[in-house]
XYZ file of C-alpha atoms in Angstrom:
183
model
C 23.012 -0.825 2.405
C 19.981 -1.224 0.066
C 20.324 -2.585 -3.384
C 19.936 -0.466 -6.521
C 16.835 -1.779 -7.581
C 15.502 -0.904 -4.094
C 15.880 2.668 -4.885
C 14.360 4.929 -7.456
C 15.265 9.375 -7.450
C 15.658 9.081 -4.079
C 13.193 7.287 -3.010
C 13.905 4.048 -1.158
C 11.723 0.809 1.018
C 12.789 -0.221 4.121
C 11.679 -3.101 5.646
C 9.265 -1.695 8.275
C 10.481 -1.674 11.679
C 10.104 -0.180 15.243
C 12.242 2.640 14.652
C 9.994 3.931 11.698
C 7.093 4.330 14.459
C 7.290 8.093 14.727
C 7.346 8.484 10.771
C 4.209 6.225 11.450
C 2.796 8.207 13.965
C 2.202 11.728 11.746
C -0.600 9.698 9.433
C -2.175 7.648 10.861
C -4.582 9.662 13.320
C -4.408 12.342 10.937
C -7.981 12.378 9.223
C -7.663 13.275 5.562
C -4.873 10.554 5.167
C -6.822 7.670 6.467
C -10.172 9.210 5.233
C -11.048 5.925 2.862
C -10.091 3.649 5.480
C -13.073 2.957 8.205
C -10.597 0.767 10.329
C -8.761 4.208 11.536
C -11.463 6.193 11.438
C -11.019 6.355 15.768
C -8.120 7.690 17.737
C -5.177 4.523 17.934
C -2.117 5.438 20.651
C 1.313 4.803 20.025
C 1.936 2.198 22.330
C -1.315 0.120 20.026
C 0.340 1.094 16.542
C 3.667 -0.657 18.289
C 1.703 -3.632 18.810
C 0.366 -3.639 15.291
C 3.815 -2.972 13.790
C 5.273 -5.871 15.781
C 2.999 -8.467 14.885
C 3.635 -6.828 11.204
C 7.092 -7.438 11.271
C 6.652 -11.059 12.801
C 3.669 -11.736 10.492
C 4.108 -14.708 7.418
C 0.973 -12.997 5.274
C 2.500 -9.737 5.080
C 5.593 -8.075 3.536
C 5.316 -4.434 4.970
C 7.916 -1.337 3.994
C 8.208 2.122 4.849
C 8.888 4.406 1.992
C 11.466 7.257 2.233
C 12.426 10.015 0.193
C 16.109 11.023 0.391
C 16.188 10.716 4.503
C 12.985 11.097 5.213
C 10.251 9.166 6.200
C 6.956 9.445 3.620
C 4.826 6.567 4.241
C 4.220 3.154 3.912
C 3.600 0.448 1.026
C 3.520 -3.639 1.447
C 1.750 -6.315 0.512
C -0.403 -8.595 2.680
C -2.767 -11.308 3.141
C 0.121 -13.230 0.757
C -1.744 -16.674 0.054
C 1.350 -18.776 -0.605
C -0.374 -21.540 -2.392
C -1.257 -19.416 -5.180
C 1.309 -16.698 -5.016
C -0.878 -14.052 -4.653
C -1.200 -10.720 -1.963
C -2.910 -7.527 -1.490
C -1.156 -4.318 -2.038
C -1.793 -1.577 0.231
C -0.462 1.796 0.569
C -0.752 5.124 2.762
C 1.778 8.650 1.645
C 1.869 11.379 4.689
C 0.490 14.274 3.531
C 3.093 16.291 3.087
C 4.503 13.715 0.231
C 1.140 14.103 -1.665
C 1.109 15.386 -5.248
C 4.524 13.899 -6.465
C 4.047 11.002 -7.849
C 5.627 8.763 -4.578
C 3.099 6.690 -4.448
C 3.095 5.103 -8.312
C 7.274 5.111 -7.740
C 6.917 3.072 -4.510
C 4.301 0.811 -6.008
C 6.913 0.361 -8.895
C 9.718 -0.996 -6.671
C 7.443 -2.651 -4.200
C 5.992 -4.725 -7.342
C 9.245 -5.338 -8.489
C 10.321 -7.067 -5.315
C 6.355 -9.172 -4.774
C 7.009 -10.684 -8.541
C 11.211 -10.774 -8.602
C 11.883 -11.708 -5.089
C 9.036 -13.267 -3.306
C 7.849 -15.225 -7.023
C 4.331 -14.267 -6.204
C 1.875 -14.607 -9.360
C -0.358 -11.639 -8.799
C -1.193 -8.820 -6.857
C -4.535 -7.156 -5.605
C -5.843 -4.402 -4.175
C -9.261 -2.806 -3.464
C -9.944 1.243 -3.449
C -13.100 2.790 -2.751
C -15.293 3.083 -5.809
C -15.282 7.302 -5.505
C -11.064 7.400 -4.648
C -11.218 8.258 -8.588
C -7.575 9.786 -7.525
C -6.369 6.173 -6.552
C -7.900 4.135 -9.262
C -6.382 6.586 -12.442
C -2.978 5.744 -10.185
C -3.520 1.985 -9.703
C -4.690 1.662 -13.489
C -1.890 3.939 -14.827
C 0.194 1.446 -13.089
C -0.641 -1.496 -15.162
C -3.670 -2.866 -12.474
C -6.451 -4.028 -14.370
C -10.466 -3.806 -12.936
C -11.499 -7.466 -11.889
C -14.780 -6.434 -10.392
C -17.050 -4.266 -7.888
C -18.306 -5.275 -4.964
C -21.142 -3.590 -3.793
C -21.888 -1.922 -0.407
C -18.800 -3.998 0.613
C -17.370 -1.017 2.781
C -19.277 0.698 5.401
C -18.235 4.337 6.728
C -20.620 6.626 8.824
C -23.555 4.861 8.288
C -22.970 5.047 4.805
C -22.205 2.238 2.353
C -19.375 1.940 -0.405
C -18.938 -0.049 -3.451
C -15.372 -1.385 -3.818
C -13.348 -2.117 -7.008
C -10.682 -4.637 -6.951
C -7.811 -4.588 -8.872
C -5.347 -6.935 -10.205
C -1.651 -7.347 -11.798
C -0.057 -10.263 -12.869
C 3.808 -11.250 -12.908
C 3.331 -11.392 -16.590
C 1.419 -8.126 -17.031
C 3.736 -5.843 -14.709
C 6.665 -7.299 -16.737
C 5.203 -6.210 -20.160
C 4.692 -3.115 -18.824
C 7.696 -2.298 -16.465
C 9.468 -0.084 -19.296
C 6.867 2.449 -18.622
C 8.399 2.478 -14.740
C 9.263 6.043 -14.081
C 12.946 6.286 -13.543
Protein backbone atom coordinates (compact mmCIF):
# COMPACT_ATOMS: atom_id res chain seq x y z
CA UNK A 1 0.00 0.00 0.00
CA UNK A 2 1.30 3.51 -0.92
CA UNK A 3 1.59 6.22 1.62
CA UNK A 4 -0.69 9.27 1.70
CA UNK A 5 1.68 11.64 0.61
CA UNK A 6 2.29 9.36 -2.41
CA UNK A 7 -1.11 10.10 -3.60
CA UNK A 8 -2.86 13.23 -4.68
CA UNK A 9 -7.09 13.08 -6.31
CA UNK A 10 -6.33 9.95 -7.42
CA UNK A 11 -3.41 10.14 -8.78
CA UNK A 12 -0.59 7.96 -7.46
CA UNK A 13 3.67 6.95 -8.38
CA UNK A 14 4.68 3.67 -8.51
CA UNK A 15 7.99 2.71 -8.54
CA UNK A 16 8.47 1.74 -12.22
CA UNK A 17 8.58 -1.80 -12.92
CA UNK A 18 8.22 -4.59 -15.60
CA UNK A 19 4.67 -4.95 -15.22
CA UNK A 20 4.02 -1.19 -16.15
CA UNK A 21 5.62 -2.10 -19.73
CA UNK A 22 2.36 -2.17 -21.64
CA UNK A 23 1.19 1.25 -19.98
CA UNK A 24 4.75 2.07 -21.41
CA UNK A 25 4.24 0.74 -24.60
CA UNK A 26 1.05 3.20 -25.82
CA UNK A 27 3.64 6.46 -25.74
CA UNK A 28 6.43 5.87 -26.49
CA UNK A 29 6.36 5.09 -30.40
CA UNK A 30 3.49 7.24 -30.55
CA UNK A 31 4.80 10.51 -32.37
CA UNK A 32 3.12 13.57 -30.92
CA UNK A 33 4.05 12.33 -27.32
CA UNK A 34 7.71 11.99 -27.85
CA UNK A 35 7.73 14.83 -30.50
CA UNK A 36 10.46 17.09 -28.36
CA UNK A 37 12.50 14.20 -27.70
CA UNK A 38 15.07 13.29 -30.77
CA UNK A 39 16.21 10.07 -28.83
CA UNK A 40 12.64 8.34 -29.81
CA UNK A 41 12.20 9.91 -32.75
CA UNK A 42 12.75 5.96 -34.50
CA UNK A 43 10.64 2.91 -33.99
CA UNK A 44 11.99 1.05 -30.32
CA UNK A 45 10.32 -2.76 -29.82
CA UNK A 46 9.11 -3.98 -26.72
CA UNK A 47 11.52 -6.46 -26.00
CA UNK A 48 14.36 -2.99 -26.23
CA UNK A 49 12.02 -0.74 -23.93
CA UNK A 50 12.31 -4.03 -21.42
CA UNK A 51 15.89 -3.71 -21.56
CA UNK A 52 15.80 0.00 -20.91
CA UNK A 53 13.29 -0.38 -18.06
CA UNK A 54 15.49 -3.03 -16.43
CA UNK A 55 18.61 -1.30 -16.34
CA UNK A 56 16.14 1.68 -15.02
CA UNK A 57 15.04 -0.15 -12.23
CA UNK A 58 18.66 -1.50 -11.40
CA UNK A 59 20.18 1.94 -12.15
CA UNK A 60 21.88 4.17 -8.90
CA UNK A 61 21.46 7.70 -11.06
CA UNK A 62 17.90 7.33 -11.53
CA UNK A 63 14.70 7.23 -9.43
CA UNK A 64 12.01 6.38 -12.16
CA UNK A 65 7.92 6.14 -11.41
CA UNK A 66 5.00 5.49 -13.37
CA UNK A 67 2.13 7.77 -12.73
CA UNK A 68 -1.48 6.47 -12.43
CA UNK A 69 -4.72 7.94 -12.21
CA UNK A 70 -7.28 6.00 -10.15
CA UNK A 71 -6.21 2.39 -11.83
CA UNK A 72 -4.87 3.41 -14.67
CA UNK A 73 -1.72 3.79 -16.12
CA UNK A 74 -0.93 7.68 -17.46
CA UNK A 75 2.67 8.01 -17.82
CA UNK A 76 5.81 8.36 -16.36
CA UNK A 77 7.83 10.98 -14.09
CA UNK A 78 11.45 10.38 -12.25
CA UNK A 79 14.39 11.88 -11.73
CA UNK A 80 17.81 10.93 -13.12
CA UNK A 81 21.35 11.53 -13.65
CA UNK A 82 21.13 12.01 -9.48
CA UNK A 83 24.82 13.32 -8.74
CA UNK A 84 25.01 12.19 -5.12
CA UNK A 85 27.83 14.41 -4.13
CA UNK A 86 25.85 17.40 -4.57
CA UNK A 87 22.34 16.17 -4.18
CA UNK A 88 21.19 17.13 -7.29
CA UNK A 89 19.05 15.19 -10.47
CA UNK A 90 17.22 15.86 -13.56
CA UNK A 91 13.53 15.68 -13.68
CA UNK A 92 11.95 14.22 -16.60
CA UNK A 93 8.51 13.50 -17.51
CA UNK A 94 6.25 11.98 -20.44
CA UNK A 95 1.80 11.92 -19.90
CA UNK A 96 0.05 9.43 -22.63
CA UNK A 97 -2.01 11.32 -24.58
CA UNK A 98 -5.07 10.54 -23.52
CA UNK A 99 -4.12 12.13 -19.87
CA UNK A 100 -3.25 15.47 -21.63
CA UNK A 101 -5.07 18.67 -20.66
CA UNK A 102 -5.67 17.91 -16.86
CA UNK A 103 -3.25 19.14 -15.09
CA UNK A 104 -1.41 15.38 -14.30
CA UNK A 105 1.59 16.39 -15.13
CA UNK A 106 2.16 19.62 -12.54
CA UNK A 107 0.29 17.03 -9.78
CA UNK A 108 2.87 14.28 -10.48
CA UNK A 109 5.73 16.73 -10.53
CA UNK A 110 4.28 17.88 -7.08
CA UNK A 111 4.58 14.47 -5.37
CA UNK A 112 7.58 13.36 -7.31
CA UNK A 113 9.40 16.66 -5.85
CA UNK A 114 8.14 15.98 -2.65
CA UNK A 115 9.77 12.58 -2.45
CA UNK A 116 13.56 13.95 -4.49
CA UNK A 117 13.77 16.77 -1.51
CA UNK A 118 11.84 14.72 1.61
CA UNK A 119 13.04 11.29 0.96
CA UNK A 120 16.10 11.06 -1.13
CA UNK A 121 17.57 14.73 0.73
CA UNK A 122 18.59 15.85 -2.69
CA UNK A 123 19.39 19.78 -2.84
CA UNK A 124 18.02 20.61 -6.24
CA UNK A 125 16.41 19.55 -9.19
CA UNK A 126 16.83 20.25 -13.04
CA UNK A 127 15.38 19.86 -16.05
CA UNK A 128 15.78 21.06 -19.68
CA UNK A 129 12.64 21.67 -22.25
CA UNK A 130 12.96 22.75 -25.66
CA UNK A 131 13.12 26.51 -25.99
CA UNK A 132 9.56 26.53 -28.28
CA UNK A 133 7.66 23.69 -25.67
CA UNK A 134 6.18 27.22 -24.41
CA UNK A 135 3.37 24.59 -23.04
CA UNK A 136 6.09 22.90 -20.76
CA UNK A 137 8.00 25.86 -19.58
CA UNK A 138 4.53 28.02 -18.27
CA UNK A 139 4.10 24.31 -16.41
CA UNK A 140 7.67 23.91 -15.10
CA UNK A 141 7.72 27.74 -14.04
CA UNK A 142 4.17 27.65 -12.56
CA UNK A 143 5.68 24.94 -10.57
CA UNK A 144 8.16 26.94 -8.72
CA UNK A 145 11.32 26.04 -11.45
CA UNK A 146 13.25 28.99 -11.99
CA UNK A 147 15.26 29.77 -15.68
CA UNK A 148 19.09 29.13 -15.03
CA UNK A 149 20.08 29.55 -18.63
CA UNK A 150 19.81 28.67 -22.54
CA UNK A 151 21.88 26.71 -24.28
CA UNK A 152 22.02 27.23 -27.74
CA UNK A 153 21.64 24.79 -30.69
CA UNK A 154 22.17 22.23 -27.86
CA UNK A 155 19.39 19.85 -29.35
CA UNK A 156 19.36 18.65 -32.81
CA UNK A 157 16.03 17.24 -34.54
CA UNK A 158 15.63 16.78 -38.40
CA UNK A 159 18.42 18.59 -39.38
CA UNK A 160 17.27 21.31 -37.45
CA UNK A 161 18.80 22.85 -34.32
CA UNK A 162 17.15 23.80 -30.85
CA UNK A 163 18.01 26.08 -28.11
CA UNK A 164 17.39 24.52 -24.67
CA UNK A 165 16.40 26.21 -21.36
CA UNK A 166 17.30 24.66 -18.16
CA UNK A 167 15.51 24.88 -15.22
CA UNK A 168 16.07 24.64 -11.62
CA UNK A 169 14.34 24.14 -8.00
CA UNK A 170 15.86 24.07 -4.85
CA UNK A 171 14.87 22.10 -1.53
CA UNK A 172 14.45 25.51 -0.11
CA UNK A 173 12.47 27.07 -2.96
CA UNK A 174 9.90 24.07 -3.52
CA UNK A 175 9.34 24.25 0.28
CA UNK A 176 8.39 28.01 0.24
CA UNK A 177 6.26 27.33 -2.33
CA UNK A 178 4.63 23.85 -1.66
CA UNK A 179 1.31 25.56 -0.21
CA UNK A 180 0.51 26.45 -3.70
CA UNK A 181 0.56 22.33 -4.39
CA UNK A 182 -2.76 21.58 -5.90
CA UNK A 183 -4.61 19.29 -3.60
Amino acid sequence: MLADADKRNGLRLEPLCLNHLDGIMTWVNDPEVTFYFAHLSREISRDEEARIVSQLIESKTDIIYSIFENETYVGQIGLSKIYWPARNARLGAMLCRNAWGRGLITQAAHLVLEKAFQEHALHKVWLITRSDNAKGRHIWQSIGFEEEGVLRDEYRVNERYFDMVRYGLLADDFQLNSSMVPS
